[in-house]
Coordinates of N, CA, C and O in Angstrom, one line a residue:
M1 N -21.3 -91.5 161.5 CA -20.3 -90.4 161.5 C -19.1 -90.7 160.5 O -18.7 -89.9 159.8
T2 N -18.6 -91.9 160.6 CA -17.5 -92.3 159.7 C -17.9 -92.3 158.3 O -17.1 -91.8 157.4
T3 N -19.1 -92.7 158.0 CA -19.6 -92.7 156.6 C -19.7 -91.2 156.0 O -19.3 -91.0 154.9
G4 N -20.1 -90.3 156.8 CA -20.1 -88.9 156.4 C -18.8 -88.4 156.2 O -18.5 -87.6 155.2
F5 N -17.8 -88.7 157.0 CA -16.4 -88.3 156.9 C -15.8 -88.9 155.6 O -15.2 -88.1 154.8
I6 N -16.0 -90.1 155.4 CA -15.5 -90.8 154.2 C -16.1 -90.2 152.9 O -15.4 -89.9 151.9
G7 N -17.4 -90.0 153.0 CA -18.1 -89.3 151.9 C -17.5 -87.9 151.5 O -17.4 -87.6 150.4
S8 N -17.2 -87.2 152.6 CA -16.7 -85.9 152.4 C -15.3 -85.9 151.8 O -14.9 -85.1 150.9
V9 N -14.5 -86.9 152.3 CA -13.1 -87.0 151.7 C -13.2 -87.4 150.2 O -12.4 -86.9 149.4
V10 N -14.1 -88.4 149.9 CA -14.2 -88.8 148.5 C -14.7 -87.6 147.6 O -14.2 -87.4 146.5
A11 N -15.7 -86.9 148.1 CA -16.2 -85.7 147.4 C -15.1 -84.7 147.2 O -15.0 -84.1 146.1
F12 N -14.3 -84.4 148.2 CA -13.2 -83.5 148.1 C -12.2 -84.0 147.0 O -11.7 -83.2 146.2
A13 N -11.8 -85.3 147.1 CA -10.9 -85.8 146.2 C -11.4 -85.8 144.7 O -10.6 -85.4 143.8
V14 N -12.6 -86.1 144.5 CA -13.2 -86.1 143.2 C -13.2 -84.6 142.6 O -12.8 -84.4 141.5
A15 N -13.7 -83.7 143.5 CA -13.7 -82.3 143.1 C -12.3 -81.7 142.8 O -12.1 -81.0 141.9
L16 N -11.3 -82.2 143.6 CA -9.9 -81.7 143.3 C -9.4 -82.3 142.0 O -8.8 -81.6 141.2
L17 N -9.7 -83.6 141.7 CA -9.3 -84.2 140.5 C -10.0 -83.5 139.3 O -9.3 -83.3 138.2
I18 N -11.2 -83.1 139.4 CA -11.9 -82.4 138.4 C -11.3 -81.0 138.2 O -11.0 -80.6 137.0
G19 N -11.0 -80.3 139.3 CA -10.4 -79.0 139.2 C -9.0 -79.1 138.5 O -8.6 -78.3 137.7
G20 N -8.3 -80.1 138.9 CA -6.9 -80.4 138.3 C -7.1 -80.7 136.8 O -6.2 -80.3 136.0
L21 N -8.1 -81.5 136.5 CA -8.3 -81.8 135.0 C -8.6 -80.5 134.2 O -8.0 -80.4 133.1
A22 N -9.4 -79.6 134.8 CA -9.7 -78.4 134.1 C -8.4 -77.6 133.9 O -8.1 -77.0 132.8
I23 N -7.6 -77.5 134.9 CA -6.3 -76.7 134.8 C -5.3 -77.5 133.9 O -4.6 -76.8 133.1
Y24 N -5.3 -78.8 133.9 CA -4.5 -79.6 133.0 C -4.8 -79.3 131.6 O -4.0 -79.1 130.7
I25 N -6.1 -79.4 131.2 CA -6.6 -79.1 129.9 C -6.2 -77.7 129.4 O -5.6 -77.5 128.3
S26 N -6.4 -76.8 130.3 CA -6.0 -75.4 130.0 C -4.5 -75.2 129.8 O -4.1 -74.6 128.8
A27 N -3.7 -75.7 130.7 CA -2.3 -75.6 130.6 C -1.8 -76.3 129.4 O -0.8 -75.9 128.7
R28 N -2.4 -77.4 129.0 CA -2.0 -78.2 127.8 C -2.3 -77.3 126.6 O -1.4 -77.3 125.7
V29 N -3.4 -76.6 126.5 CA -3.7 -75.8 125.4 C -2.9 -74.5 125.3 O -2.4 -74.2 124.3
I30 N -2.8 -73.8 126.5 CA -2.2 -72.5 126.5 C -0.7 -72.6 126.6 O 0.0 -71.9 125.9
A31 N -0.2 -73.4 127.5 CA 1.3 -73.4 127.9 C 2.0 -74.6 127.3 O 3.2 -74.7 127.5
D32 N 1.3 -75.5 126.7 CA 1.9 -76.7 126.1 C 2.6 -77.5 127.1 O 3.7 -78.0 126.9
T33 N 2.0 -77.6 128.3 CA 2.6 -78.5 129.4 C 1.7 -79.7 129.5 O 0.5 -79.6 129.3
D34 N 2.4 -80.8 129.9 CA 1.6 -82.1 130.0 C 1.9 -82.8 131.3 O 2.7 -83.8 131.3
D35 N 1.4 -82.3 132.4 CA 1.6 -82.9 133.7 C 0.4 -82.7 134.5 O 0.1 -81.7 135.1
Y36 N -0.4 -83.8 134.6 CA -1.7 -83.8 135.4 C -1.4 -83.6 136.9 O -2.2 -82.8 137.5
S37 N -0.4 -84.2 137.4 CA -0.2 -84.1 138.9 C 0.2 -82.6 139.2 O -0.2 -82.1 140.2
H38 N 0.9 -82.0 138.3 CA 1.3 -80.6 138.5 C 0.0 -79.7 138.5 O -0.1 -78.8 139.3
A39 N -1.0 -80.1 137.7 CA -2.2 -79.3 137.6 C -3.1 -79.6 138.9 O -3.7 -78.6 139.4
V40 N -3.0 -80.8 139.4 CA -3.8 -81.1 140.6 C -3.2 -80.3 141.8 O -3.9 -79.7 142.6
I41 N -1.9 -80.3 141.9 CA -1.2 -79.5 143.0 C -1.6 -78.0 142.8 O -1.8 -77.3 143.8
T42 N -1.5 -77.5 141.5 CA -1.9 -76.1 141.3 C -3.3 -75.8 141.7 O -3.6 -74.8 142.3
A43 N -4.2 -76.8 141.5 CA -5.6 -76.6 141.9 C -5.7 -76.5 143.4 O -6.4 -75.7 144.0
L44 N -5.0 -77.4 144.1 CA -5.0 -77.4 145.6 C -4.4 -76.1 146.1 O -5.0 -75.5 147.0
V45 N -3.3 -75.7 145.6 CA -2.6 -74.4 146.1 C -3.5 -73.2 145.8 O -3.7 -72.3 146.6
G46 N -4.1 -73.2 144.6 CA -5.0 -72.1 144.2 C -6.2 -72.1 145.1 O -6.7 -71.0 145.4
A47 N -6.8 -73.2 145.4 CA -8.0 -73.2 146.3 C -7.6 -72.7 147.7 O -8.4 -72.0 148.3
I48 N -6.5 -73.1 148.2 CA -6.0 -72.6 149.5 C -5.8 -71.1 149.5 O -6.3 -70.4 150.3
A49 N -5.2 -70.6 148.4 CA -4.9 -69.2 148.3 C -6.3 -68.4 148.2 O -6.4 -67.4 148.8
W50 N -7.2 -69.0 147.4 CA -8.6 -68.4 147.3 C -9.2 -68.3 148.7 O -9.8 -67.3 149.1
A51 N -9.2 -69.4 149.4 CA -9.8 -69.5 150.7 C -9.2 -68.5 151.7 O -9.9 -68.0 152.6
L52 N -7.9 -68.3 151.6 CA -7.3 -67.4 152.5 C -7.5 -65.9 152.2 O -7.3 -65.0 153.1
T53 N -8.0 -65.6 151.0 CA -8.2 -64.2 150.7 C -9.6 -63.8 150.3 O -10.0 -62.6 150.4
A54 N -10.5 -64.7 149.9 CA -11.8 -64.4 149.5 C -12.7 -63.8 150.6 O -13.7 -63.1 150.3
W55 N -12.4 -64.1 151.8 CA -13.2 -63.6 152.9 C -13.0 -62.1 153.3 O -13.8 -61.6 154.0
I56 N -12.0 -61.5 152.7 CA -11.7 -60.1 153.0 C -12.9 -59.2 152.6 O -13.4 -59.3 151.4
P57 N -13.4 -58.4 153.5 CA -14.6 -57.6 153.1 C -14.3 -56.7 152.0 O -13.2 -56.2 151.8
L58 N -15.3 -56.4 151.2 CA -15.4 -55.5 150.1 C -14.6 -56.0 148.8 O -15.2 -56.2 147.8
F59 N -13.3 -56.2 149.0 CA -12.5 -56.5 147.8 C -12.0 -58.0 147.8 O -11.2 -58.3 147.0
G60 N -12.5 -58.8 148.7 CA -12.0 -60.2 148.8 C -12.0 -61.0 147.6 O -11.0 -61.6 147.2
P61 N -13.2 -61.0 146.9 CA -13.2 -61.8 145.6 C -12.2 -61.4 144.6 O -11.6 -62.2 143.9
V62 N -12.0 -60.0 144.4 CA -11.1 -59.5 143.5 C -9.7 -59.9 143.9 O -8.9 -60.3 143.0
I63 N -9.3 -59.7 145.1 CA -8.0 -60.1 145.6 C -7.8 -61.6 145.4 O -6.7 -62.0 145.0
A64 N -8.8 -62.4 145.8 CA -8.7 -63.8 145.6 C -8.5 -64.2 144.2 O -7.6 -65.1 143.9
L65 N -9.1 -63.6 143.2 CA -8.9 -63.9 141.8 C -7.5 -63.6 141.4 O -6.9 -64.3 140.7
I66 N -7.0 -62.4 141.8 CA -5.6 -62.0 141.5 C -4.6 -63.0 142.1 O -3.7 -63.4 141.4
V67 N -4.9 -63.4 143.3 CA -4.0 -64.4 144.0 C -4.1 -65.7 143.3 O -3.0 -66.4 143.1
W68 N -5.2 -66.2 142.9 CA -5.4 -67.4 142.2 C -4.6 -67.4 140.9 O -3.9 -68.3 140.5
I69 N -4.7 -66.3 140.1 CA -4.0 -66.1 138.9 C -2.5 -66.1 139.2 O -1.7 -66.6 138.4
A70 N -2.1 -65.5 140.3 CA -0.7 -65.4 140.7 C -0.1 -66.9 140.9 O 1.0 -67.2 140.6
V71 N -1.0 -67.7 141.5 CA -0.6 -69.1 141.7 C -0.3 -69.8 140.4 O 0.7 -70.5 140.2
I72 N -1.2 -69.6 139.4 CA -1.1 -70.1 138.1 C 0.2 -69.6 137.5 O 1.0 -70.3 136.9
N73 N 0.4 -68.3 137.6 CA 1.6 -67.6 137.1 C 2.9 -68.2 137.7 O 3.9 -68.4 137.0
W74 N 2.9 -68.5 138.9 CA 4.0 -69.1 139.6 C 4.2 -70.6 139.2 O 5.4 -71.0 139.1
R75 N 3.2 -71.3 138.9 CA 3.3 -72.7 138.6 C 3.5 -73.0 137.1 O 4.0 -74.1 136.8
Y76 N 3.2 -72.1 136.3 CA 3.3 -72.3 134.8 C 4.2 -71.3 134.2 O 4.1 -70.1 134.6
P77 N 4.9 -71.6 133.1 CA 5.7 -70.6 132.4 C 4.8 -69.7 131.5 O 3.7 -70.0 131.2
G78 N 5.3 -68.5 131.2 CA 4.6 -67.7 130.2 C 4.2 -66.3 130.7 O 3.8 -65.5 129.9
G79 N 4.3 -66.0 132.0 CA 3.9 -64.7 132.5 C 2.5 -64.5 132.8 O 1.7 -65.4 132.7
W80 N 2.1 -63.2 133.1 CA 0.8 -62.9 133.6 C -0.3 -63.1 132.6 O -1.4 -63.6 132.9
L81 N -0.1 -62.7 131.4 CA -1.1 -62.8 130.3 C -1.4 -64.3 130.1 O -2.6 -64.7 130.0
Q82 N -0.4 -65.1 130.0 CA -0.6 -66.6 129.9 C -1.4 -67.2 131.1 O -2.2 -68.0 130.9
A83 N -1.0 -66.7 132.3 CA -1.7 -67.2 133.5 C -3.2 -66.8 133.5 O -4.0 -67.6 133.8
V84 N -3.5 -65.6 133.0 CA -4.9 -65.2 132.9 C -5.6 -66.1 131.9 O -6.7 -66.6 132.1
L85 N -5.0 -66.4 130.8 CA -5.6 -67.3 129.8 C -5.8 -68.7 130.3 O -6.8 -69.3 130.0
I86 N -4.8 -69.2 131.0 CA -4.9 -70.5 131.6 C -6.1 -70.5 132.6 O -6.9 -71.5 132.6
G87 N -6.2 -69.5 133.4 CA -7.3 -69.4 134.3 C -8.6 -69.4 133.6 O -9.6 -70.1 134.0
L88 N -8.7 -68.6 132.6 CA -10.0 -68.5 131.8 C -10.4 -69.8 131.1 O -11.5 -70.2 131.2
V89 N -9.4 -70.4 130.5 CA -9.7 -71.7 129.8 C -10.0 -72.8 130.8 O -10.9 -73.6 130.6
A90 N -9.3 -72.7 132.0 CA -9.6 -73.7 133.1 C -11.0 -73.5 133.6 O -11.7 -74.5 133.8
W91 N -11.5 -72.3 133.7 CA -12.8 -72.0 134.2 C -13.9 -72.6 133.2 O -14.8 -73.3 133.5
I92 N -13.6 -72.3 131.9 CA -14.5 -72.8 130.8 C -14.5 -74.4 130.8 O -15.5 -75.0 130.7
S93 N -13.3 -74.9 130.9 CA -13.1 -76.4 130.9 C -13.9 -77.0 132.1 O -14.6 -78.0 131.9
A94 N -13.8 -76.4 133.2 CA -14.5 -76.9 134.4 C -16.0 -76.9 134.2 O -16.7 -77.8 134.6
L95 N -16.5 -75.8 133.6 CA -17.9 -75.7 133.4 C -18.4 -76.8 132.4 O -19.4 -77.4 132.7
V96 N -17.6 -77.1 131.4 CA -18.0 -78.1 130.4 C -17.9 -79.5 131.1 O -18.9 -80.3 131.0
I97 N -16.9 -79.8 131.9 CA -16.7 -81.0 132.6 C -17.9 -81.2 133.5 O -18.5 -82.3 133.6
L98 N -18.2 -80.2 134.3 CA -19.3 -80.3 135.3 C -20.7 -80.4 134.6 O -21.5 -81.1 135.1
F99 N -20.8 -79.8 133.5 CA -22.1 -79.9 132.7 C -22.3 -81.3 132.3 O -23.4 -81.9 132.4
V100 N -21.2 -82.0 131.8 CA -21.3 -83.4 131.4 C -21.6 -84.3 132.6 O -22.5 -85.1 132.6
L101 N -20.8 -84.1 133.6 CA -20.9 -85.0 134.8 C -22.2 -84.8 135.5 O -22.8 -85.8 135.9
N102 N -22.5 -83.6 135.7 CA -23.8 -83.3 136.5 C -25.0 -83.3 135.7 O -26.1 -83.8 136.1
G103 N -24.9 -82.8 134.5 CA -26.1 -82.8 133.6 C -26.5 -84.1 133.1 O -27.7 -84.5 133.1
F104 N -25.6 -84.9 132.6 CA -25.9 -86.2 132.0 C -25.9 -87.3 133.0 O -26.7 -88.3 132.8
L105 N -25.0 -87.3 133.9 CA -24.8 -88.4 134.9 C -25.5 -88.1 136.2 O -25.6 -89.0 137.0
G106 N -25.9 -86.8 136.4 CA -26.5 -86.4 137.7 C -25.7 -86.6 138.9 O -26.3 -87.0 140.0
L107 N -24.4 -86.4 138.9 CA -23.6 -86.6 140.0 C -23.6 -85.5 141.1 O -23.4 -85.8 142.3
G108 N -23.8 -84.3 140.7 CA -23.9 -83.2 141.7 C -22.6 -82.9 142.4 O -22.6 -82.7 143.6
I109 N -21.5 -82.8 141.6 CA -20.2 -82.5 142.1 C -19.7 -81.2 141.6 O -20.3 -80.6 140.7
G110 N -18.6 -80.7 142.3 CA -18.0 -79.4 141.9 C -16.6 -79.6 141.4 O -16.1 -80.7 141.3
A111 N -15.9 -78.5 141.2 CA -14.5 -78.5 140.8 C -13.7 -77.7 141.8 O -13.8 -76.5 141.8
F112 N -13.0 -78.4 142.6 CA -12.2 -77.7 143.7 C -10.9 -77.2 143.0 O -10.3 -77.9 142.2
G113 N -10.6 -75.9 143.3 CA -9.4 -75.3 142.7 C -9.6 -74.4 141.5 O -8.7 -73.8 141.0
V114 N -10.9 -74.3 141.1 CA -11.3 -73.4 140.0 C -12.4 -72.6 140.5 O -13.5 -73.1 140.7
P115 N -12.2 -71.3 140.7 CA -13.2 -70.4 141.3 C -14.5 -70.3 140.5 O -14.4 -70.3 139.3
G116 N -15.6 -70.2 141.2 CA -16.8 -69.9 140.5 C -17.5 -71.1 139.9 O -18.5 -70.9 139.2
V117 N -17.0 -72.3 140.0 CA -17.7 -73.4 139.4 C -18.0 -74.5 140.5 O -17.4 -74.6 141.5

């Protein structure tokens, strides 16, 4: 039982760090900010916001996406358009990172804090 718990904690931490890396890359490109820890916290808050809203029947995923972008807008300068661009580039970055890690290294991990990957 302890091994399963530790494995879950490690998997969560790795997935959070990957989600944070995707947001970091995106924010670096779009908003010219350079703070990885800020990106990891953004991934964590965004994932919590997603989890609290995605379950809503019918419109949950749309509401969750708007709330996730609102978290990015709150955490980074530049307004809503820049937040949408940061979210889009973070999503693409996460796909590329996961393709490399899972495709070439066969790790089988995800990106916590970036929806849909």
